[in-house]
mmCIF file of C-alpha atoms and ligand atoms in Angstrom:
data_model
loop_
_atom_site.group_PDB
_atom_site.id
_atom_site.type_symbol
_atom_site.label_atom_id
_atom_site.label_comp_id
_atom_site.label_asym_id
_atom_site.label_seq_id
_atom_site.Cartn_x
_atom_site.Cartn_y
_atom_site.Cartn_z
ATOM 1 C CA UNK A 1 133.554 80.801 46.317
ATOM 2 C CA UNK A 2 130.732 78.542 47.630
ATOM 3 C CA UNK A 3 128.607 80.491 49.944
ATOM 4 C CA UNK A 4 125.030 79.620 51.628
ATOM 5 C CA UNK A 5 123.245 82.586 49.887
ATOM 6 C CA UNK A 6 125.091 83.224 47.232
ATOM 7 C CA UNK A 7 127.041 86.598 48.042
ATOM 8 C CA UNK A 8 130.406 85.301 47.240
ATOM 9 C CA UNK A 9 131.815 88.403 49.578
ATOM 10 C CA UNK A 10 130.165 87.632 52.773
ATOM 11 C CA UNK A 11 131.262 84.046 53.314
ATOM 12 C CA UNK A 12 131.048 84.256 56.820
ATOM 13 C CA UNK A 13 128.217 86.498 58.238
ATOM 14 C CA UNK A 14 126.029 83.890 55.698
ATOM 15 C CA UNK A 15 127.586 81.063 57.272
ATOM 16 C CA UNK A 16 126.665 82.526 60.788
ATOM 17 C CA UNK A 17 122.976 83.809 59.352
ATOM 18 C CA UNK A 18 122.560 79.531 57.913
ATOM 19 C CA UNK A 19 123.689 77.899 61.220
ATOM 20 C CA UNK A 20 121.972 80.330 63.280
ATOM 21 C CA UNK A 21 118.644 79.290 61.340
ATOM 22 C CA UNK A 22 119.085 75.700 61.480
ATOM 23 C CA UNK A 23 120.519 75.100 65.027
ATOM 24 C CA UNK A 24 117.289 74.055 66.169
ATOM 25 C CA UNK A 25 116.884 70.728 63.781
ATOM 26 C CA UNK A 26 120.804 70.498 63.270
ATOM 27 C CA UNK A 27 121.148 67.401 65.402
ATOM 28 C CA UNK A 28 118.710 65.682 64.266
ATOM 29 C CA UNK A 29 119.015 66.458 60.691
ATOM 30 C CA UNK A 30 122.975 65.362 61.193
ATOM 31 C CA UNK A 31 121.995 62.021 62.143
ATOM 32 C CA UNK A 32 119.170 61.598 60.222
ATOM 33 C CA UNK A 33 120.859 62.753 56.759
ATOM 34 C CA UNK A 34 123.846 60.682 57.636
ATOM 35 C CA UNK A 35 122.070 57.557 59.150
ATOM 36 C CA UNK A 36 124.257 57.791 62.132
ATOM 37 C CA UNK A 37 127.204 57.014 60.864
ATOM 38 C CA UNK A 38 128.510 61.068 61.602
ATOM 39 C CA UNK A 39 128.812 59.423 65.192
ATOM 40 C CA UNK A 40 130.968 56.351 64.283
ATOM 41 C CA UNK A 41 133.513 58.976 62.708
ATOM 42 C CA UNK A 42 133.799 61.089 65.623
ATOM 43 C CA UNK A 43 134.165 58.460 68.116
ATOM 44 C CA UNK A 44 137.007 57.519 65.739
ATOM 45 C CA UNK A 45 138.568 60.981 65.953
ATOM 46 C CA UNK A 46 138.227 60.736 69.764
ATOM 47 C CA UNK A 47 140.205 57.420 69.525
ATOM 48 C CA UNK A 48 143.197 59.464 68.030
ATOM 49 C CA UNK A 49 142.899 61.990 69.900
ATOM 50 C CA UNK A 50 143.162 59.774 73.087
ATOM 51 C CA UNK A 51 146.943 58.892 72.090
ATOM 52 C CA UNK A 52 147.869 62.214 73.183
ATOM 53 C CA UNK A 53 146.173 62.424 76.318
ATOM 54 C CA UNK A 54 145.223 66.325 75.931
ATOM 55 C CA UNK A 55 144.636 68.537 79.328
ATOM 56 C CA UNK A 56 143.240 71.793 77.108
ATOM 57 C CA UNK A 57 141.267 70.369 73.816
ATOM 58 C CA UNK A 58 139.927 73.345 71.597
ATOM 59 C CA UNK A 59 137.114 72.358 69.994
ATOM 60 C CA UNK A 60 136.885 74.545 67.077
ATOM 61 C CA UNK A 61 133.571 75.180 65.051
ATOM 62 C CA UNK A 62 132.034 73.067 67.879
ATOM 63 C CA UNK A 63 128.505 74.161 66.561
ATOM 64 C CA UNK A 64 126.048 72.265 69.280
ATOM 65 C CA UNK A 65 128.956 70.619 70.811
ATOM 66 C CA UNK A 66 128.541 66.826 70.320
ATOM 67 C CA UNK A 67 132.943 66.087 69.867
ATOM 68 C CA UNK A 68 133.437 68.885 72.495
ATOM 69 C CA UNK A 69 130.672 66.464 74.767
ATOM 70 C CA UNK A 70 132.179 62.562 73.063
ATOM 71 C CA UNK A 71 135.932 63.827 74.311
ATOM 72 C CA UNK A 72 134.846 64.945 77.478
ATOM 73 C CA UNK A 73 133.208 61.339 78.460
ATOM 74 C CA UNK A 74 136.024 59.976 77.021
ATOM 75 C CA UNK A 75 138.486 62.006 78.785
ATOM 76 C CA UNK A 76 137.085 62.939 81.984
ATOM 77 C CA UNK A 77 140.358 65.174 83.417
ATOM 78 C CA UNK A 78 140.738 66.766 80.031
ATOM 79 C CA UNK A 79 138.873 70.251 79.647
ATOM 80 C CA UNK A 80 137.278 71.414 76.326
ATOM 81 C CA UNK A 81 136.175 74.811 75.000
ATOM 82 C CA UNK A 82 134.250 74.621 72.242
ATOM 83 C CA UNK A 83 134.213 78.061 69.799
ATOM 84 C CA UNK A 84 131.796 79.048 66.952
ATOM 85 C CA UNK A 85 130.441 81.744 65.136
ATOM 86 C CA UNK A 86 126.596 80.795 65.458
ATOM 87 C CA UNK A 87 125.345 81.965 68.690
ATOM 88 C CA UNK A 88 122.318 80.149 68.512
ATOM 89 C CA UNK A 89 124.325 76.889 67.087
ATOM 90 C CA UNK A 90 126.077 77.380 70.780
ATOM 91 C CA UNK A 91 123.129 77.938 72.690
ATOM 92 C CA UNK A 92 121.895 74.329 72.070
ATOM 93 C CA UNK A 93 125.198 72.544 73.085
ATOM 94 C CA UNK A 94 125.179 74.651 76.227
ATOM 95 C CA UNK A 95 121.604 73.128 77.113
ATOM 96 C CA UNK A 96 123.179 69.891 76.290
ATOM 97 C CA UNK A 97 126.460 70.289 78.148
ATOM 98 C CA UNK A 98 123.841 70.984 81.195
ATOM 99 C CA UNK A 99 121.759 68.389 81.034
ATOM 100 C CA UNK A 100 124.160 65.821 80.988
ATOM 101 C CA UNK A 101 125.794 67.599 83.293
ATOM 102 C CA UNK A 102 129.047 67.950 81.349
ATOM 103 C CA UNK A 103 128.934 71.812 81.618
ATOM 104 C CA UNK A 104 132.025 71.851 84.066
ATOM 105 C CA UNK A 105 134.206 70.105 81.388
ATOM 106 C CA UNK A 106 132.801 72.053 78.279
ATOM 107 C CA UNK A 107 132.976 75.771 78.695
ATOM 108 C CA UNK A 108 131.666 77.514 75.078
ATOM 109 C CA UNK A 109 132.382 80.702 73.974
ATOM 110 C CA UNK A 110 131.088 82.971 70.742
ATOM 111 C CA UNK A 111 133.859 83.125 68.102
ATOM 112 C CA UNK A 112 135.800 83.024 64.954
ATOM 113 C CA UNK A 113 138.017 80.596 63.929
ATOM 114 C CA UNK A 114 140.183 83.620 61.728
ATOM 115 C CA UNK A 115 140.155 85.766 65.204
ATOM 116 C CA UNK A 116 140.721 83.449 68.281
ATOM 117 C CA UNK A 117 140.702 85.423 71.443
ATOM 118 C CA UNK A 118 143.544 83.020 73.197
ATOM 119 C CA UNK A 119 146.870 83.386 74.258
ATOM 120 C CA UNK A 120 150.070 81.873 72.207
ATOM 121 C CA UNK A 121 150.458 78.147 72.685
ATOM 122 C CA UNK A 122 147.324 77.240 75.215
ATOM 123 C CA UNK A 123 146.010 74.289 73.796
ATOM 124 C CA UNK A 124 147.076 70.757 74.046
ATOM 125 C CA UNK A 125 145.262 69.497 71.124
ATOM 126 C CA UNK A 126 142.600 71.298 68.519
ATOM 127 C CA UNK A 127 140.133 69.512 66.714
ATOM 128 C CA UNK A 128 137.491 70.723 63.920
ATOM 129 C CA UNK A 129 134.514 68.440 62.830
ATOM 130 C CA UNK A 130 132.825 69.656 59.461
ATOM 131 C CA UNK A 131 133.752 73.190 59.867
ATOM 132 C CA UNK A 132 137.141 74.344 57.956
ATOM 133 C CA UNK A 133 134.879 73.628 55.025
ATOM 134 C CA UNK A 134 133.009 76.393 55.845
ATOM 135 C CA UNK A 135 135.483 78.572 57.107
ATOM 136 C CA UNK A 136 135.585 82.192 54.828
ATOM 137 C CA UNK A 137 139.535 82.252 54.651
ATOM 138 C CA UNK A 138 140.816 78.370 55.499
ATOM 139 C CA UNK A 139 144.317 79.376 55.592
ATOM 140 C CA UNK A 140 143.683 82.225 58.032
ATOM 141 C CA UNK A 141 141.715 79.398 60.103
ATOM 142 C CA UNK A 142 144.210 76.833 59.966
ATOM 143 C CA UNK A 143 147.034 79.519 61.230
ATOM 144 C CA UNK A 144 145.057 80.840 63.804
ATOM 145 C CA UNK A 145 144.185 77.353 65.085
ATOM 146 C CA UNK A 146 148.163 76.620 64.856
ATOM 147 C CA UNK A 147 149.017 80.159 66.311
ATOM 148 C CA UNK A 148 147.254 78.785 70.073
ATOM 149 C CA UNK A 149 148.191 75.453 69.923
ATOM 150 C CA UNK A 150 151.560 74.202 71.970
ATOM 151 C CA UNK A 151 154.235 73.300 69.310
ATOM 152 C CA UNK A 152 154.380 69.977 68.439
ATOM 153 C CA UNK A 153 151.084 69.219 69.303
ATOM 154 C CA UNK A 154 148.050 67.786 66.982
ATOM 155 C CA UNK A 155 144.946 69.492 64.839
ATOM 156 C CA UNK A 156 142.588 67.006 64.214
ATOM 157 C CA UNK A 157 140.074 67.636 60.957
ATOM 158 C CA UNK A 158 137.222 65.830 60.531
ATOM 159 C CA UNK A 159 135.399 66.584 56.832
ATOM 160 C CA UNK A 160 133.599 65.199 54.021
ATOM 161 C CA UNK A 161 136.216 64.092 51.859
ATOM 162 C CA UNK A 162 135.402 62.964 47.662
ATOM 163 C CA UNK A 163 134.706 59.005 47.293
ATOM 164 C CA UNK A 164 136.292 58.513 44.419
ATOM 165 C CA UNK A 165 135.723 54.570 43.267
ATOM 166 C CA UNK A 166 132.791 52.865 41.635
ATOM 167 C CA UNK A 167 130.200 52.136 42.687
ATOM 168 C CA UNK A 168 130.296 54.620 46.185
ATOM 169 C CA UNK A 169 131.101 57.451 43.827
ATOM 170 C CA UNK A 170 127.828 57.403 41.715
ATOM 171 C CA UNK A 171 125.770 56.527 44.789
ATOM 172 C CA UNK A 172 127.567 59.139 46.553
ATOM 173 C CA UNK A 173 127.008 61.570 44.351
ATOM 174 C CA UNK A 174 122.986 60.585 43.765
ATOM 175 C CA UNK A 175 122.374 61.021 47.610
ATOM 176 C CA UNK A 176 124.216 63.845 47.994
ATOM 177 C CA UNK A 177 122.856 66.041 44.450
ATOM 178 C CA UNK A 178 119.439 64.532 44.281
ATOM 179 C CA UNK A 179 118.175 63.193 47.537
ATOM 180 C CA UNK A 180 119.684 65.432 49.916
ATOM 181 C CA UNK A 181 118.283 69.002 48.221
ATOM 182 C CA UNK A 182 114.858 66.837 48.548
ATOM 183 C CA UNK A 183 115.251 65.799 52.104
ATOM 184 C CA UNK A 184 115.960 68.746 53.250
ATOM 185 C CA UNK A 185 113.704 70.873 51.332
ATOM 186 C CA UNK A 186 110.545 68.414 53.322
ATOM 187 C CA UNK A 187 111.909 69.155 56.549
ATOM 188 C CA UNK A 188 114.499 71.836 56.362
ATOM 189 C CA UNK A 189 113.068 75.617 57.426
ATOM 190 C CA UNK A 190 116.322 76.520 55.241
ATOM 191 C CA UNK A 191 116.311 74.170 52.048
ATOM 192 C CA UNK A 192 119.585 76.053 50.888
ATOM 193 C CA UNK A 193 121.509 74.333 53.531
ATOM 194 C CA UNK A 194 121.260 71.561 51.754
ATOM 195 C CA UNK A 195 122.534 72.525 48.487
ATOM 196 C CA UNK A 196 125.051 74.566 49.827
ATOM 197 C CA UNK A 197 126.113 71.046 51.688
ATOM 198 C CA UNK A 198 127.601 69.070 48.481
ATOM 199 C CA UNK A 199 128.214 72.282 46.502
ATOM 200 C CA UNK A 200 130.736 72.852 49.307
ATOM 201 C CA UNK A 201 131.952 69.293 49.296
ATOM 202 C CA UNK A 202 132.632 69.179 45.703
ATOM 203 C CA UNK A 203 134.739 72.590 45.817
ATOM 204 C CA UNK A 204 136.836 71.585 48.714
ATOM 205 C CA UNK A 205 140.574 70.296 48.588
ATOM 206 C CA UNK A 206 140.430 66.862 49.957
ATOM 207 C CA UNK A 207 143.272 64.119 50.644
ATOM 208 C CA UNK A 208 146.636 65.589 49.477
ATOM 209 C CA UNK A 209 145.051 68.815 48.572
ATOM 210 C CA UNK A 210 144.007 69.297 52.117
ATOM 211 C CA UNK A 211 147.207 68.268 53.352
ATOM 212 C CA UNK A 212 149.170 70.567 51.255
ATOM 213 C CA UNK A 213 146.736 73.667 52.696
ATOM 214 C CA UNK A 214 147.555 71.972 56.112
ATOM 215 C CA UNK A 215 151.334 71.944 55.623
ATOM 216 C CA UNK A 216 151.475 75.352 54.162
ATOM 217 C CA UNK A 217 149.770 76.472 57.171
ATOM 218 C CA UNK A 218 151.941 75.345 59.804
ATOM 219 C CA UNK A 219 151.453 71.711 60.387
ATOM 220 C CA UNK A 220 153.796 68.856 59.867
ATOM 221 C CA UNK A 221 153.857 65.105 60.130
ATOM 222 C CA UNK A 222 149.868 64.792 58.419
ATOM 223 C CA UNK A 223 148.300 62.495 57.374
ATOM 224 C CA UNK A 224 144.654 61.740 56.561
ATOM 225 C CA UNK A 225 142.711 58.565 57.478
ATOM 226 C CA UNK A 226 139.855 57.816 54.929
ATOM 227 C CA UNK A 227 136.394 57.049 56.768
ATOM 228 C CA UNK A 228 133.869 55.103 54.657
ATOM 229 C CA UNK A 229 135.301 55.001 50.975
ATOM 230 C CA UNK A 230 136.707 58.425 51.697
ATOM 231 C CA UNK A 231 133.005 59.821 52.138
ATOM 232 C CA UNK A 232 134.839 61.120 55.008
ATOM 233 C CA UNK A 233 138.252 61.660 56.603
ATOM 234 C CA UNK A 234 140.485 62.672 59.473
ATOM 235 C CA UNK A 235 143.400 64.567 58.543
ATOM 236 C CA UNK A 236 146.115 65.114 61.517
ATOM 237 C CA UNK A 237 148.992 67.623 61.470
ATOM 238 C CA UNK A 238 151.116 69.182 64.188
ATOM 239 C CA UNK A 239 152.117 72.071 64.961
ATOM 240 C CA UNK A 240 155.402 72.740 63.900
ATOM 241 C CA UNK A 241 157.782 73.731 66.674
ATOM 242 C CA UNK A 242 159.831 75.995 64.815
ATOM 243 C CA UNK A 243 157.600 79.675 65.241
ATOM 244 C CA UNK A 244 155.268 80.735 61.995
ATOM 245 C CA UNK A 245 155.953 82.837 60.062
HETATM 246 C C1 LIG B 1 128.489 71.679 60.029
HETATM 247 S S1 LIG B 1 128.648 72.556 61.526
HETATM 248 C C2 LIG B 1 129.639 71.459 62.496
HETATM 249 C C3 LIG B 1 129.401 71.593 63.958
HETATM 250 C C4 LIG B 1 130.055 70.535 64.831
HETATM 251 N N1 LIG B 1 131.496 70.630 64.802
HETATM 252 C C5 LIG B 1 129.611 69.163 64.438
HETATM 253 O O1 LIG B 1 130.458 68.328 64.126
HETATM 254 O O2 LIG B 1 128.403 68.899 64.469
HETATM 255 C C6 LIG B 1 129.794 73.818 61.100
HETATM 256 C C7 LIG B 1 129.977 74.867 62.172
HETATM 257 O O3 LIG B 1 131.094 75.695 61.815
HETATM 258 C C8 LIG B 1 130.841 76.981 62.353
HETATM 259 N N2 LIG B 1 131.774 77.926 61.739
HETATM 260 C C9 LIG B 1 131.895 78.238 60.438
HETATM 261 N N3 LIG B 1 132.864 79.151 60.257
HETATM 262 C C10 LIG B 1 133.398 79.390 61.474
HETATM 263 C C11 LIG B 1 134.435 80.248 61.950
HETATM 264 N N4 LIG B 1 135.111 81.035 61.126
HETATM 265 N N5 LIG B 1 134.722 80.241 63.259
HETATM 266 C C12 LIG B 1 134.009 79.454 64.122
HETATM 267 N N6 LIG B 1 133.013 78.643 63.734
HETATM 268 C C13 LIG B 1 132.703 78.607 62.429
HETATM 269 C C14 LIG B 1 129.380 77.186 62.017
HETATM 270 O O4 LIG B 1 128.799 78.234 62.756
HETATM 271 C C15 LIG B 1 128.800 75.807 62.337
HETATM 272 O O5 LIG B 1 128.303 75.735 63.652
#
């Protein structure tokens, strides 16, 4: 297993100790290390997520809270609770929630994706943006996430996904082994963030892999949309109606 610092049996209280030490620069390293284009693929999540016209959105992994904050402008009678394990990762969207003045919409709470302190069946939709990757047990996640969603109604993943044509793939790969380490080493306070970025990537199930782990888990009807030469994608799944077992 991919971990941050290496302890292959502490998956998540690393995960917690990395995102609580970069929370300060995570925006801006986000958009910097991705040019911007991070934003273009959640606005196109949002876009799906529209079609359903959700009351209760969860926003899992919400980390500082920029798709909890994107679906509440574009959905201003829908209400979204974002969830994460970094406490400090959540203090920042909270500050951002307030100040532009979204905090009446966005309501965060201190949490594990594995353990989600909801009832059965609350939410309308769920969506997680660059965080089952990171999850300790993604199966667990996925369930859980299933477990307080109202049957039949949509998970929407956004992740890094494998680019897997010439020429993307080589320059794909060059950014994200070479240059990224480097970039983030200059301006990181936690350089292993970004190794632990593409070594993550590259272990992940992406495309029908991830929809397999999706449909084993409880969803039906997915799908994935590829985002930039599959750099990125959205998968969506439903939950199935029928109870889990
Ligand atoms: C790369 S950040 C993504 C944050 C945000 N969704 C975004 O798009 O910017 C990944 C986030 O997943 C959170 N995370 C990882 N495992 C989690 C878990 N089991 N439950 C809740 N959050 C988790 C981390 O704390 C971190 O804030």
């Amino acid at each position: 297993m991919v971990t941050p610092y290496h302890n292959p049996n502490d998956k998540k209280n690393e995960v917690r100790a990395m995102f609580n030490n970069i929370a300060p620069r995570y925006d801006f390293l986000n958009h910097f290390l991705s040019m911007g284009i991070d934003i273009l693929w959640r606005k196109r999540l949002i876009r799906e997520l529209r079609q359903y016209a959700p009351a209760l959105i969860l926003d899992m992994a919400t980390g500082t809270g920029d798709l909890a904050m994107m679906a509440a402008r574009a959905m201003p009678s829908a209400r979204i609770t974002g969830i994460d394990l970094s406490s400090e990762m959540i203090a920042v969207g909270v500050q951002k929630s307030i100040r532009q003045q979204l905090d009446q919409q966005v309501t965060y709470e201190v949490g594990d994706a594995e353990d989600i302190h909801h009832a059965d069946e609350t939410f309308d939709a769920a969506m997680v943006a660059f965080g089952v990757r990171n999850f300790a047990d993604l199966s667990l996640g996925l369930r859980e996430i299933g477990r307080v969603l109202k049957p039949g109604q949509p998970l929407l993943v956004l992740e890094f996904s494998q680019p897997g044509s010439f020429p993307m793939k080589q320059l794909y790969h060059f950014y994200s082994f070479s240059l990224l380490p480097l970039i983030g080493k200059l301006v990181s306070k936690d350089p292993r963030a970004y190794t632990y970025l593409p070594e993550s990537i590259r272990v992940f199930p992406s495309g029908h892999d991830f929809i397999k782990v999706m449909e084993n888990c409880g969803f039906t009807n997915c799908r994935q949309i590829p985002l930039s030469a599959r750099i990125a994608s959205i998968y969506i799944g439903h939950r199935k109606s029928m109870p889990q077992q």
